[in-house]
Amino acid sequence: MKKLIRGIVDFRKNVRPGYKDIFAQLALGQRPDTLFIACSDSRVVPNLFASSDPGDLLVVRNVGNLIPPCGAPDRRSGEDSEAAAIEFGLRSLPITDIIVCGHSECGAMMALAQGRGQIESPFLKSWLRHGDGSLRRLDSAIHSDAHLERHNRLSRANVLEQMEHLKTYPLIRERMEAGRLRLHGWWFDIKEADVYEYSAEEGKFHLIDDEYARILLQRAELPGA
């Protein structure tokens, strides 16, 4: 807490002067083009590793970067936050891309890999059921990740599973079919501070380095891409 307070003072003195005009404009409204779904883990900082500015990302964060499927029969009351963000983003903001970002050494994935039955917290145990499909996908989805520990392979499989959960939302399917929305799977390696993107063409996660970034940028320019 002390670090946060000192950080606010430092922000006011050294950072705020350079951002005052930006925040003055943002006070009139926001127009992010990307919905970023990430884990609550304190080590995952999208604005830092993506070098994004205030107003660039509409961010949803929760334990395990999970998305409850739309209309799931076991959906609980109080699990509408993600759906509300999706609906708000697509109906009220110019969102053209949705990124699901998992990460290495994820505590949620470690707990899921060990078995939900061993989790003592009833809320966490219930919430992580949205990752059960990721466990089923684990052994067959990403063969190129054999070098990773099981919980990290599960984290990558979970990114793909949550992308499928997103497709259960009619508004997302409608936008995708019209070529107005793209889904992306990212994975952040904490130890190396590297970001990977899932390549459906290659069937694996690919490091976003200079060369691969050029490929992604070219794809982003293609009509309907």
PDB file of C-alpha atoms in Angstrom:
ATOM      1  CA  MET A   1       0.000   0.000   0.000  1.00  0.00           C
ATOM      2  CA  LYS A   2       2.841   2.410   0.816  1.00  0.00           C
ATOM      3  CA  LYS A   3       4.307   1.798  -2.632  1.00  0.00           C
ATOM      4  CA  LEU A   4       0.989   2.703  -4.240  1.00  0.00           C
ATOM      5  CA  ILE A   5       0.685   5.946  -2.315  1.00  0.00           C
ATOM      6  CA  ARG A   6       4.245   6.949  -3.170  1.00  0.00           C
ATOM      7  CA  GLY A   7       3.506   5.972  -6.762  1.00  0.00           C
ATOM      8  CA  ILE A   8       0.555   8.359  -6.915  1.00  0.00           C
ATOM      9  CA  VAL A   9       2.729  11.196  -5.681  1.00  0.00           C
ATOM     10  CA  ASP A  10       5.360  10.321  -8.283  1.00  0.00           C
ATOM     11  CA  PHE A  11       2.668  10.141 -10.966  1.00  0.00           C
ATOM     12  CA  ARG A  12       1.382  13.605 -10.064  1.00  0.00           C
ATOM     13  CA  LYS A  13       4.858  15.103 -10.160  1.00  0.00           C
ATOM     14  CA  ASN A  14       6.533  13.320 -13.042  1.00  0.00           C
ATOM     15  CA  VAL A  15       3.983  11.551 -15.226  1.00  0.00           C
ATOM     16  CA  ARG A  16       0.704  13.438 -15.080  1.00  0.00           C
ATOM     17  CA  PRO A  17       2.011  16.573 -16.850  1.00  0.00           C
ATOM     18  CA  GLY A  18       2.685  14.539 -19.982  1.00  0.00           C
ATOM     19  CA  TYR A  19      -0.711  12.822 -19.862  1.00  0.00           C
ATOM     20  CA  LYS A  20      -3.028  15.659 -18.854  1.00  0.00           C
ATOM     21  CA  ASP A  21      -4.107  16.421 -22.422  1.00  0.00           C
ATOM     22  CA  ILE A  22      -4.700  12.728 -23.147  1.00  0.00           C
ATOM     23  CA  PHE A  23      -6.871  12.286 -20.061  1.00  0.00           C
ATOM     24  CA  ALA A  24      -8.724  15.512 -20.818  1.00  0.00           C
ATOM     25  CA  GLN A  25      -9.688  14.030 -24.183  1.00  0.00           C
ATOM     26  CA  LEU A  26     -10.552  10.658 -22.652  1.00  0.00           C
ATOM     27  CA  ALA A  27     -12.855  12.379 -20.175  1.00  0.00           C
ATOM     28  CA  LEU A  28     -15.099  13.100 -23.170  1.00  0.00           C
ATOM     29  CA  GLY A  29     -15.339   9.409 -24.061  1.00  0.00           C
ATOM     30  CA  GLN A  30     -13.400   6.252 -24.869  1.00  0.00           C
ATOM     31  CA  ARG A  31     -12.923   4.493 -28.197  1.00  0.00           C
ATOM     32  CA  PRO A  32     -10.781   1.367 -27.655  1.00  0.00           C
ATOM     33  CA  ASP A  33     -10.742  -1.073 -30.561  1.00  0.00           C
ATOM     34  CA  THR A  34      -9.618  -4.106 -28.536  1.00  0.00           C
ATOM     35  CA  LEU A  35     -11.242  -6.096 -25.730  1.00  0.00           C
ATOM     36  CA  PHE A  36      -8.446  -7.715 -23.723  1.00  0.00           C
ATOM     37  CA  ILE A  37      -9.331 -10.666 -21.495  1.00  0.00           C
ATOM     38  CA  ALA A  38      -6.576 -11.485 -19.016  1.00  0.00           C
ATOM     39  CA  CYS A  39      -5.949 -13.186 -15.694  1.00  0.00           C
ATOM     40  CA  SER A  40      -6.091 -11.261 -12.420  1.00  0.00           C
ATOM     41  CA  ASP A  41      -2.502 -12.295 -11.671  1.00  0.00           C
ATOM     42  CA  SER A  42      -0.532  -9.252 -10.519  1.00  0.00           C
ATOM     43  CA  ARG A  43       2.408 -10.227 -12.746  1.00  0.00           C
ATOM     44  CA  VAL A  44       0.372  -9.857 -15.929  1.00  0.00           C
ATOM     45  CA  VAL A  45       0.311  -6.192 -17.013  1.00  0.00           C
ATOM     46  CA  PRO A  46      -1.143  -5.823 -20.538  1.00  0.00           C
ATOM     47  CA  ASN A  47      -0.509  -2.085 -20.798  1.00  0.00           C
ATOM     48  CA  LEU A  48       3.157  -2.708 -20.011  1.00  0.00           C
ATOM     49  CA  PHE A  49       4.036  -5.590 -22.330  1.00  0.00           C
ATOM     50  CA  ALA A  50       1.831  -4.256 -25.144  1.00  0.00           C
ATOM     51  CA  SER A  51       3.104  -0.683 -24.669  1.00  0.00           C
ATOM     52  CA  SER A  52      -0.469   0.600 -24.846  1.00  0.00           C
ATOM     53  CA  ASP A  53      -1.782   3.966 -23.712  1.00  0.00           C
ATOM     54  CA  PRO A  54      -4.845   4.910 -21.651  1.00  0.00           C
ATOM     55  CA  GLY A  55      -7.919   4.418 -23.799  1.00  0.00           C
ATOM     56  CA  ASP A  56      -6.421   1.700 -26.010  1.00  0.00           C
ATOM     57  CA  LEU A  57      -7.820  -1.386 -24.268  1.00  0.00           C
ATOM     58  CA  LEU A  58     -11.113  -2.419 -22.711  1.00  0.00           C
ATOM     59  CA  VAL A  59      -9.811  -4.911 -20.143  1.00  0.00           C
ATOM     60  CA  VAL A  60     -11.595  -7.798 -18.427  1.00  0.00           C
ATOM     61  CA  ARG A  61      -9.581  -9.576 -15.737  1.00  0.00           C
ATOM     62  CA  ASN A  62     -10.555 -12.556 -13.641  1.00  0.00           C
ATOM     63  CA  VAL A  63      -9.015 -15.662 -12.091  1.00  0.00           C
ATOM     64  CA  GLY A  64      -7.773 -17.813 -14.976  1.00  0.00           C
ATOM     65  CA  ASN A  65      -8.946 -15.518 -17.820  1.00  0.00           C
ATOM     66  CA  LEU A  66     -12.152 -17.565 -18.063  1.00  0.00           C
ATOM     67  CA  ILE A  67     -15.311 -16.825 -20.041  1.00  0.00           C
ATOM     68  CA  PRO A  68     -18.520 -18.560 -18.923  1.00  0.00           C
ATOM     69  CA  PRO A  69     -20.231 -19.915 -22.062  1.00  0.00           C
ATOM     70  CA  CYS A  70     -23.351 -18.058 -23.107  1.00  0.00           C
ATOM     71  CA  GLY A  71     -26.510 -19.852 -22.046  1.00  0.00           C
ATOM     72  CA  ALA A  72     -24.692 -22.597 -20.159  1.00  0.00           C
ATOM     73  CA  PRO A  73     -27.196 -24.583 -18.040  1.00  0.00           C
ATOM     74  CA  ASP A  74     -24.920 -24.438 -14.977  1.00  0.00           C
ATOM     75  CA  ARG A  75     -24.391 -20.685 -15.169  1.00  0.00           C
ATOM     76  CA  ARG A  76     -24.549 -19.099 -11.709  1.00  0.00           C
ATOM     77  CA  SER A  77     -26.047 -15.790 -10.714  1.00  0.00           C
ATOM     78  CA  GLY A  78     -23.277 -13.261 -10.381  1.00  0.00           C
ATOM     79  CA  GLU A  79     -21.322 -14.631 -13.368  1.00  0.00           C
ATOM     80  CA  ASP A  80     -22.566 -11.992 -15.788  1.00  0.00           C
ATOM     81  CA  SER A  81     -19.619  -9.605 -15.527  1.00  0.00           C
ATOM     82  CA  GLU A  82     -17.791 -11.023 -18.554  1.00  0.00           C
ATOM     83  CA  ALA A  83     -20.978 -11.139 -20.620  1.00  0.00           C
ATOM     84  CA  ALA A  84     -21.749  -7.547 -19.670  1.00  0.00           C
ATOM     85  CA  ALA A  85     -18.282  -6.426 -20.785  1.00  0.00           C
ATOM     86  CA  ILE A  86     -18.652  -8.270 -24.091  1.00  0.00           C
ATOM     87  CA  GLU A  87     -22.064  -6.754 -24.726  1.00  0.00           C
ATOM     88  CA  PHE A  88     -20.970  -3.260 -23.716  1.00  0.00           C
ATOM     89  CA  GLY A  89     -17.790  -3.434 -25.765  1.00  0.00           C
ATOM     90  CA  LEU A  90     -19.423  -4.656 -28.954  1.00  0.00           C
ATOM     91  CA  ARG A  91     -22.545  -2.516 -28.754  1.00  0.00           C
ATOM     92  CA  SER A  92     -21.128   0.722 -27.376  1.00  0.00           C
ATOM     93  CA  LEU A  93     -17.473   0.804 -28.469  1.00  0.00           C
ATOM     94  CA  PRO A  94     -15.663   0.286 -31.802  1.00  0.00           C
ATOM     95  CA  ILE A  95     -14.278  -3.118 -30.787  1.00  0.00           C
ATOM     96  CA  THR A  96     -12.851  -5.028 -33.754  1.00  0.00           C
ATOM     97  CA  ASP A  97     -10.567  -7.459 -31.917  1.00  0.00           C
ATOM     98  CA  ILE A  98     -10.839  -9.628 -28.813  1.00  0.00           C
ATOM     99  CA  ILE A  99      -7.702 -11.071 -27.228  1.00  0.00           C
ATOM    100  CA  VAL A 100      -7.727 -13.893 -24.690  1.00  0.00           C
ATOM    101  CA  CYS A 101      -4.388 -13.791 -22.885  1.00  0.00           C
ATOM    102  CA  GLY A 102      -3.196 -16.595 -20.632  1.00  0.00           C
ATOM    103  CA  HIS A 103       0.170 -16.763 -18.930  1.00  0.00           C
ATOM    104  CA  SER A 104       2.820 -19.055 -17.500  1.00  0.00           C
ATOM    105  CA  GLU A 105       2.853 -20.140 -13.854  1.00  0.00           C
ATOM    106  CA  CYS A 106      -0.873 -19.395 -13.529  1.00  0.00           C
ATOM    107  CA  GLY A 107      -2.165 -20.325 -10.082  1.00  0.00           C
ATOM    108  CA  ALA A 108      -5.630 -20.996 -11.440  1.00  0.00           C
ATOM    109  CA  MET A 109      -4.266 -23.458 -13.990  1.00  0.00           C
ATOM    110  CA  MET A 110      -2.099 -25.138 -11.339  1.00  0.00           C
ATOM    111  CA  ALA A 111      -5.183 -25.664  -9.178  1.00  0.00           C
ATOM    112  CA  LEU A 112      -7.187 -26.928 -12.135  1.00  0.00           C
ATOM    113  CA  ALA A 113      -4.409 -29.318 -13.166  1.00  0.00           C
ATOM    114  CA  GLN A 114      -4.311 -30.791  -9.652  1.00  0.00           C
ATOM    115  CA  GLY A 115      -8.078 -31.325  -9.679  1.00  0.00           C
ATOM    116  CA  ARG A 116     -10.942 -29.060  -8.647  1.00  0.00           C
ATOM    117  CA  GLY A 117     -11.940 -31.581  -6.008  1.00  0.00           C
ATOM    118  CA  GLN A 118      -8.909 -30.577  -3.955  1.00  0.00           C
ATOM    119  CA  ILE A 119      -9.801 -26.881  -3.893  1.00  0.00           C
ATOM    120  CA  GLU A 120     -11.128 -25.806  -0.493  1.00  0.00           C
ATOM    121  CA  SER A 121     -12.562 -22.434  -1.529  1.00  0.00           C
ATOM    122  CA  PRO A 122     -16.131 -23.059  -2.760  1.00  0.00           C
ATOM    123  CA  PHE A 123     -16.192 -19.948  -4.943  1.00  0.00           C
ATOM    124  CA  LEU A 124     -12.887 -20.731  -6.648  1.00  0.00           C
ATOM    125  CA  LYS A 125     -13.841 -24.381  -7.068  1.00  0.00           C
ATOM    126  CA  SER A 126     -17.077 -23.388  -8.772  1.00  0.00           C
ATOM    127  CA  TRP A 127     -15.501 -20.683 -10.954  1.00  0.00           C
ATOM    128  CA  LEU A 128     -12.782 -22.962 -12.296  1.00  0.00           C
ATOM    129  CA  ARG A 129     -15.368 -25.329 -13.759  1.00  0.00           C
ATOM    130  CA  HIS A 130     -15.238 -23.012 -16.782  1.00  0.00           C
ATOM    131  CA  GLY A 131     -11.786 -24.474 -17.359  1.00  0.00           C
ATOM    132  CA  ASP A 132     -12.888 -28.128 -17.295  1.00  0.00           C
ATOM    133  CA  GLY A 133     -13.010 -28.128 -21.090  1.00  0.00           C
ATOM    134  CA  SER A 134      -9.412 -26.942 -21.141  1.00  0.00           C
ATOM    135  CA  LEU A 135      -8.380 -30.071 -19.239  1.00  0.00           C
ATOM    136  CA  ARG A 136     -10.159 -32.242 -21.806  1.00  0.00           C
ATOM    137  CA  ARG A 137      -8.390 -30.375 -24.587  1.00  0.00           C
ATOM    138  CA  LEU A 138      -4.971 -30.571 -22.935  1.00  0.00           C
ATOM    139  CA  ASP A 139      -3.615 -33.870 -24.229  1.00  0.00           C
ATOM    140  CA  SER A 140      -4.579 -33.377 -27.863  1.00  0.00           C
ATOM    141  CA  ALA A 141      -4.628 -29.666 -28.696  1.00  0.00           C
ATOM    142  CA  ILE A 142      -1.034 -28.451 -28.656  1.00  0.00           C
ATOM    143  CA  HIS A 143       1.516 -31.203 -29.308  1.00  0.00           C
ATOM    144  CA  SER A 144       4.306 -28.680 -29.944  1.00  0.00           C
ATOM    145  CA  ASP A 145       4.219 -27.629 -26.278  1.00  0.00           C
ATOM    146  CA  ALA A 146       5.614 -30.881 -24.887  1.00  0.00           C
ATOM    147  CA  HIS A 147       8.622 -29.011 -23.498  1.00  0.00           C
ATOM    148  CA  LEU A 148       6.399 -27.047 -21.127  1.00  0.00           C
ATOM    149  CA  GLU A 149       5.264 -28.158 -17.689  1.00  0.00           C
ATOM    150  CA  ARG A 150       1.733 -29.521 -17.536  1.00  0.00           C
ATOM    151  CA  HIS A 151       0.184 -26.447 -15.896  1.00  0.00           C
ATOM    152  CA  ASN A 152       1.692 -24.231 -18.609  1.00  0.00           C
ATOM    153  CA  ARG A 153       0.436 -26.526 -21.366  1.00  0.00           C
ATOM    154  CA  LEU A 154      -2.960 -26.319 -19.683  1.00  0.00           C
ATOM    155  CA  SER A 155      -2.720 -22.528 -19.623  1.00  0.00           C
ATOM    156  CA  ARG A 156      -2.210 -22.504 -23.386  1.00  0.00           C
ATOM    157  CA  ALA A 157      -5.015 -25.002 -23.949  1.00  0.00           C
ATOM    158  CA  ASN A 158      -7.214 -22.812 -21.774  1.00  0.00           C
ATOM    159  CA  VAL A 159      -6.652 -19.831 -24.081  1.00  0.00           C
ATOM    160  CA  LEU A 160      -8.026 -21.855 -26.987  1.00  0.00           C
ATOM    161  CA  GLU A 161     -10.930 -23.200 -24.933  1.00  0.00           C
ATOM    162  CA  GLN A 162     -11.976 -19.726 -23.804  1.00  0.00           C
ATOM    163  CA  MET A 163     -11.891 -18.525 -27.418  1.00  0.00           C
ATOM    164  CA  GLU A 164     -14.425 -21.266 -28.150  1.00  0.00           C
ATOM    165  CA  HIS A 165     -16.510 -20.066 -25.210  1.00  0.00           C
ATOM    166  CA  LEU A 166     -16.532 -16.586 -26.742  1.00  0.00           C
ATOM    167  CA  LYS A 167     -17.996 -18.021 -29.932  1.00  0.00           C
ATOM    168  CA  THR A 168     -21.073 -19.179 -27.988  1.00  0.00           C
ATOM    169  CA  TYR A 169     -22.176 -15.540 -27.755  1.00  0.00           C
ATOM    170  CA  PRO A 170     -24.546 -14.728 -30.662  1.00  0.00           C
ATOM    171  CA  LEU A 171     -23.271 -11.148 -30.959  1.00  0.00           C
ATOM    172  CA  ILE A 172     -19.687 -12.381 -31.344  1.00  0.00           C
ATOM    173  CA  ARG A 173     -20.648 -14.997 -33.935  1.00  0.00           C
ATOM    174  CA  GLU A 174     -22.632 -12.393 -35.843  1.00  0.00           C
ATOM    175  CA  ARG A 175     -19.716  -9.942 -35.925  1.00  0.00           C
ATOM    176  CA  MET A 176     -17.220 -12.649 -36.882  1.00  0.00           C
ATOM    177  CA  GLU A 177     -19.369 -13.943 -39.728  1.00  0.00           C
ATOM    178  CA  ALA A 178     -19.709 -10.383 -41.009  1.00  0.00           C
ATOM    179  CA  GLY A 179     -15.925  -9.935 -40.930  1.00  0.00           C
ATOM    180  CA  ARG A 180     -16.200  -7.205 -38.316  1.00  0.00           C
ATOM    181  CA  LEU A 181     -14.539  -9.013 -35.408  1.00  0.00           C
ATOM    182  CA  ARG A 182     -11.394 -11.098 -34.915  1.00  0.00           C
ATOM    183  CA  LEU A 183     -10.455 -13.377 -32.011  1.00  0.00           C
ATOM    184  CA  HIS A 184      -6.846 -13.823 -30.914  1.00  0.00           C
ATOM    185  CA  GLY A 185      -5.143 -16.128 -28.428  1.00  0.00           C
ATOM    186  CA  TRP A 186      -2.083 -14.759 -26.626  1.00  0.00           C
ATOM    187  CA  TRP A 187       0.153 -16.261 -23.955  1.00  0.00           C
ATOM    188  CA  PHE A 188       2.564 -14.344 -21.741  1.00  0.00           C
ATOM    189  CA  ASP A 189       5.728 -16.071 -20.539  1.00  0.00           C
ATOM    190  CA  ILE A 190       6.460 -14.381 -17.216  1.00  0.00           C
ATOM    191  CA  LYS A 191      10.038 -15.607 -16.832  1.00  0.00           C
ATOM    192  CA  GLU A 192      11.149 -14.436 -20.277  1.00  0.00           C
ATOM    193  CA  ALA A 193       8.675 -11.522 -20.560  1.00  0.00           C
ATOM    194  CA  ASP A 194       7.745 -12.801 -24.032  1.00  0.00           C
ATOM    195  CA  VAL A 195       4.315 -12.781 -25.676  1.00  0.00           C
ATOM    196  CA  TYR A 196       3.116 -15.560 -27.977  1.00  0.00           C
ATOM    197  CA  GLU A 197       0.157 -15.650 -30.355  1.00  0.00           C
ATOM    198  CA  TYR A 198      -1.698 -18.788 -31.382  1.00  0.00           C
ATOM    199  CA  SER A 199      -1.346 -19.424 -35.099  1.00  0.00           C
ATOM    200  CA  ALA A 200      -4.273 -21.489 -36.349  1.00  0.00           C
ATOM    201  CA  GLU A 201      -2.380 -22.099 -39.601  1.00  0.00           C
ATOM    202  CA  GLU A 202       0.594 -23.612 -37.765  1.00  0.00           C
ATOM    203  CA  GLY A 203      -1.425 -25.098 -34.926  1.00  0.00           C
ATOM    204  CA  LYS A 204       0.909 -23.673 -32.296  1.00  0.00           C
ATOM    205  CA  PHE A 205       1.793 -20.600 -30.273  1.00  0.00           C
ATOM    206  CA  HIS A 206       4.289 -18.403 -32.077  1.00  0.00           C
ATOM    207  CA  LEU A 207       6.622 -15.898 -30.420  1.00  0.00           C
ATOM    208  CA  ILE A 208       5.708 -12.339 -31.406  1.00  0.00           C
ATOM    209  CA  ASP A 209       9.161 -11.152 -32.412  1.00  0.00           C
ATOM    210  CA  ASP A 210      10.010  -8.569 -35.080  1.00  0.00           C
ATOM    211  CA  GLU A 211       9.569 -10.977 -37.979  1.00  0.00           C
ATOM    212  CA  TYR A 212       6.288 -12.487 -36.803  1.00  0.00           C
ATOM    213  CA  ALA A 213       4.957  -9.055 -35.859  1.00  0.00           C
ATOM    214  CA  ARG A 214       5.405  -7.974 -39.486  1.00  0.00           C
ATOM    215  CA  ILE A 215       3.305 -10.953 -40.596  1.00  0.00           C
ATOM    216  CA  LEU A 216       0.576 -10.091 -38.081  1.00  0.00           C
ATOM    217  CA  LEU A 217       0.561  -6.458 -39.152  1.00  0.00           C
ATOM    218  CA  GLN A 218       0.172  -7.484 -42.796  1.00  0.00           C
ATOM    219  CA  ARG A 219      -2.757  -9.714 -41.887  1.00  0.00           C
ATOM    220  CA  ALA A 220      -4.367  -6.872 -39.976  1.00  0.00           C
ATOM    221  CA  GLU A 221      -4.421  -4.830 -43.181  1.00  0.00           C
ATOM    222  CA  LEU A 222      -6.282  -7.484 -45.159  1.00  0.00           C
ATOM    223  CA  PRO A 223     -10.016  -6.799 -45.758  1.00  0.00           C
ATOM    224  CA  GLY A 224     -12.081  -8.837 -43.348  1.00  0.00           C
ATOM    225  CA  ALA A 225      -8.949 -10.076 -41.565  1.00  0.00           C
TER     226      ALA A 225
END
